[in-house]
C-alpha positions in Angstrom: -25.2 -4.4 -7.6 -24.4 -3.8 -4.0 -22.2 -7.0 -4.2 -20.2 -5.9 -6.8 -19.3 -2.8 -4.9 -18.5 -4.4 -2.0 -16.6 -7.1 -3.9 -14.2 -3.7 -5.9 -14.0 -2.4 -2.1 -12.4 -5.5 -0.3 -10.1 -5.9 -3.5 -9.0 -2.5 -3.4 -8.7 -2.2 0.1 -6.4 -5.3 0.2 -4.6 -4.2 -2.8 -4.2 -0.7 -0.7 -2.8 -2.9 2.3 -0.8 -5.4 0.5 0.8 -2.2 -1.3 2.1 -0.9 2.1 3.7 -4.1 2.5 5.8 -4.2 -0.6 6.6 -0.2 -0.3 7.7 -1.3 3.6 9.8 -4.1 2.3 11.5 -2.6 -0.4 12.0 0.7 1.7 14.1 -2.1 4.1 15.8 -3.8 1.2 16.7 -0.5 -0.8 18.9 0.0 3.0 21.1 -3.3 1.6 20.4 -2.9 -2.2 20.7 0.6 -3.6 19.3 -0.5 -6.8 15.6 -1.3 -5.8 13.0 0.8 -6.7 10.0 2.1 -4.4 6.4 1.8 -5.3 5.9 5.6 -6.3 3.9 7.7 -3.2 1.5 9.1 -6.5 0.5 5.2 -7.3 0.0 5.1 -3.0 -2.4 8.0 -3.0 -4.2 7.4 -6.3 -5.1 3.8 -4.9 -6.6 5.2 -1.3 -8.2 8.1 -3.8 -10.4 5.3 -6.0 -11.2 3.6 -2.6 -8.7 1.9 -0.5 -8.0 4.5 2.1 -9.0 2.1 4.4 -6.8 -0.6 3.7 -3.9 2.0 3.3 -4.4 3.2 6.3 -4.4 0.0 8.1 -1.3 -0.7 6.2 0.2 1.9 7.8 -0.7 1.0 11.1 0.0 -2.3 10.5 3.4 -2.1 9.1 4.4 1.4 10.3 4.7 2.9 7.3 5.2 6.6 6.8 3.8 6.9 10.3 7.1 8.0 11.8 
């Protein structure tokens, strides 16, 4: 049991991480390309809500991401 929580904790923190990325990237690329649409800040929250406030927050860190 304690496995399997700590197996949904690393995926959801990476997905929370790897989520910054994309937003970051398509942030850059919507600068060039007005057409490209933004992962939506609800769908950023509600992911750190159900557990990956870690790896959101060292997404942000990481790829300076609403930090500014």
């Amino acid at each position: 049991m304690h496995k399997l929580i700590l197996l949904y904790l690393l995926i959801i923190n990476a997905a929370g991480f790897l989520l910054m990325l994309v937003d970051k990237l398509k942030a850059k690329w919507k600068e060039k390309n007005e057409t490209t649409r933004r992962v939506p800040e609800k769908t950023l929250f509600l992911l750190a809500g159900v557990g990956g406030s870690i790896g959101a927050l060292l997404g942000m860190k990481a790829w300076h991401h609403k930090t500014l």
